[in-house]
CSV table of C-alpha atoms in Angstrom, one decimal:
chain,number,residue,atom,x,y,z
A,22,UNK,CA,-7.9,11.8,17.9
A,23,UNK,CA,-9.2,12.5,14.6
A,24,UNK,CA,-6.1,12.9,13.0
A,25,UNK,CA,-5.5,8.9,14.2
A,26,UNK,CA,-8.6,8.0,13.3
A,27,UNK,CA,-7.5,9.2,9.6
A,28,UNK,CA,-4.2,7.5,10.3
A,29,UNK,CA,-5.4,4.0,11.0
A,30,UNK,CA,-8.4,3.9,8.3
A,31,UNK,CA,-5.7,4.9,6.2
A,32,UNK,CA,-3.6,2.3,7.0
A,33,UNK,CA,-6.0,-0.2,7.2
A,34,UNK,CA,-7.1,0.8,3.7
A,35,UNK,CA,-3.7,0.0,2.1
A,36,UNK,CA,-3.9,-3.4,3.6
A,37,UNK,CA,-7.7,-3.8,2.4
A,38,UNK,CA,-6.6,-2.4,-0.8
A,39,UNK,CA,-4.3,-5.3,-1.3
A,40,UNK,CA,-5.8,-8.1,-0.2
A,41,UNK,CA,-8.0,-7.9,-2.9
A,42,UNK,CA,-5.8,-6.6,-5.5
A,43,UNK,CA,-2.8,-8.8,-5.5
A,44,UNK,CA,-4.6,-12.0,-6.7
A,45,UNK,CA,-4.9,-13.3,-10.2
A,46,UNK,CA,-9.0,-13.3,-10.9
A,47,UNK,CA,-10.7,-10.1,-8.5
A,48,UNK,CA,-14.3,-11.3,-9.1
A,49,UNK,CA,-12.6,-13.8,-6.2
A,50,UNK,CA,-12.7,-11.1,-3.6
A,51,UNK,CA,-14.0,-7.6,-2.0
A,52,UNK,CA,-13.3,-5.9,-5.5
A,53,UNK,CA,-16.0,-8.1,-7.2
A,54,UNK,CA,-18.9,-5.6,-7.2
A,55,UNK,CA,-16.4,-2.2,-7.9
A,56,UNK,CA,-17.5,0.2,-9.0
A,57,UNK,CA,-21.0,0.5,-6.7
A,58,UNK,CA,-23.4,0.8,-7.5
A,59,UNK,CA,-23.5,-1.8,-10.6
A,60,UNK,CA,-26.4,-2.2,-12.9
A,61,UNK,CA,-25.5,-5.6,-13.3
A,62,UNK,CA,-23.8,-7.6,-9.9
A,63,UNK,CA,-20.4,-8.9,-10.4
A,64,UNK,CA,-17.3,-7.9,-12.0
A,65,UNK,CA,-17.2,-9.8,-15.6
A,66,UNK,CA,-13.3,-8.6,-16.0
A,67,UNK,CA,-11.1,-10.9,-13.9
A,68,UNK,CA,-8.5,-8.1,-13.5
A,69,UNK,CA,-8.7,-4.0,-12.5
A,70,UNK,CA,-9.2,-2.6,-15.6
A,71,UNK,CA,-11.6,0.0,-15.4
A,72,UNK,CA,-11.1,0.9,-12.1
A,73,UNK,CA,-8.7,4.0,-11.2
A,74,UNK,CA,-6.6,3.6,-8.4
A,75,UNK,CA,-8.8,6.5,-6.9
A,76,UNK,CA,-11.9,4.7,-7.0
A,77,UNK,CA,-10.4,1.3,-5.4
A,78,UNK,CA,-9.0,3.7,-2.5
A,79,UNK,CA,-12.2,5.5,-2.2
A,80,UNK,CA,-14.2,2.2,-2.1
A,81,UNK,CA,-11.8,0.4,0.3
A,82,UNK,CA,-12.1,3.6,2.5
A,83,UNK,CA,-15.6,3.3,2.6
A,84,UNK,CA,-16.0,0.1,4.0
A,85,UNK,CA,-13.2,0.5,6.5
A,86,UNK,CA,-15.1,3.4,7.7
A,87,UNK,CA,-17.9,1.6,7.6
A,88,UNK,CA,-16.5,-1.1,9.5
A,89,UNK,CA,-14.8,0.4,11.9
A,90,UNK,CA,-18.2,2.4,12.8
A,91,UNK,CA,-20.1,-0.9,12.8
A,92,UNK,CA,-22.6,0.8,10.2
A,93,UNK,CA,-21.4,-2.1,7.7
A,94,UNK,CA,-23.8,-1.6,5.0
A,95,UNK,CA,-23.5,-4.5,3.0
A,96,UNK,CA,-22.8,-3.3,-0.5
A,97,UNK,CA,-19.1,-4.3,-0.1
A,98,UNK,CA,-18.5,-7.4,1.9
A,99,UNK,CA,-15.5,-9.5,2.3
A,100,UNK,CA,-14.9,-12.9,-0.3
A,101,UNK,CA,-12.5,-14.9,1.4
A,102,UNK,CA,-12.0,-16.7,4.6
A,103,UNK,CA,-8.0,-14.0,4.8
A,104,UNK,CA,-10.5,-11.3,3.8
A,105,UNK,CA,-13.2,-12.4,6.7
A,106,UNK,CA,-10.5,-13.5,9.4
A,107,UNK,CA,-8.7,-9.7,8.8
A,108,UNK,CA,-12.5,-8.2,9.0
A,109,UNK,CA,-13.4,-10.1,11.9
A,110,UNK,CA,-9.8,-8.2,14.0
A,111,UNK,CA,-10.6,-5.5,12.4
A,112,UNK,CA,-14.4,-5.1,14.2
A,113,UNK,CA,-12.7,-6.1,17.3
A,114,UNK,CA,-9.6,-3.6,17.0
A,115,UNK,CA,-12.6,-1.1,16.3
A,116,UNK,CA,-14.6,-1.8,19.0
A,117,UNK,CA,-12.0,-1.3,21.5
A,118,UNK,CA,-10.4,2.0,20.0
A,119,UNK,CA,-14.4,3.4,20.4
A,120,UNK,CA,-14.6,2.0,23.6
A,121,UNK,CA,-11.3,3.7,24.7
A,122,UNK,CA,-12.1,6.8,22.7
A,123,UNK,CA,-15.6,7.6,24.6
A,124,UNK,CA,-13.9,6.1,27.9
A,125,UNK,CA,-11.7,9.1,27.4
A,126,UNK,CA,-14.1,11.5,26.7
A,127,UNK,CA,-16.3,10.5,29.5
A,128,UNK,CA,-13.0,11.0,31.4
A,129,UNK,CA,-12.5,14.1,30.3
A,130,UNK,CA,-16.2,15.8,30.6
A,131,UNK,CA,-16.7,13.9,34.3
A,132,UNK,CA,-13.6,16.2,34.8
A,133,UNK,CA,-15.7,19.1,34.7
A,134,UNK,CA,-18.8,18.1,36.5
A,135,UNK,CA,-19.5,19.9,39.6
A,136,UNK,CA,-18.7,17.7,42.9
C-alpha cells in the first residue's frame, strides 16, 4: 500500500507540477511563493528561473502529501479556479483511498480478534 501511495503522489505531482508551470507569468499560480519560505511574499520573476527542477518537484510533493493527508498547511495553496477544481477531486479522491485504506486494515486486524 505504500508503494501506491508513492505511486499516486507521484503522479499526482507531475500533474501539479504542470499546471503551474506551463503558463506564461507563474506569480499567476501555486508556484508564486517558491521557494518557501520567502523573506519577501511573491515571486517577482514571471518565469522559473531560480528554481531547479528539484525544488519545484519537492515543493509540489509536499503539498500533495499534504493534501492528500488533509494536514494542508497553507504555505502553498492553489491560484486558479483549474488549480482549485483539480484540488478540490483531489481531497475527495484522498478521502476515499484513506477511507478504503483503514476499511481494509480494520478488515484485516478484525480478522484476528478472538470470536
Amino acid at each position: 500500500m505504500v508503494i501506491t501511495y508513492y505511486i499516486i503522489s507521484h503522479a499526482v505531482t507531475g500533474v501539479w507540477i504542470s499546471m503551474g508551470q506551463f503558463v506564461p507569468d507563474v506569480r499567476e499560480t501555486w508556484i508564486r511563493r517558491i521557494p518557501v519560505p520567502r523573506d519577501v511574499g511573491m515571486r517577482v520573476d514571471p518565469t522559473l528561473n531560480g528554481i531547479s527542477p528539484q525544488s519545484l518537484y519537492i515543493h509540489a510533493l509536499y503539498f500533495v502529501v499534504n493534501t492528500i493527508s488533509h494536514v494542508a498547511i497553507g504555505d502553498i495553496t492553489a491560484v486558479t479556479s483549474s488549480e482549485r477544481v483539480f484540488v478540490a477531486i483531489f481531497i475527495l479522491f484522498g478521502t476515499f483511498m484513506y477511507v478504503f485504506l483503514y476499511g481494509n486494515i480494520v478488515s484485516i486486524v478484525s480478522d484476528f480478534a478472538p470470536d
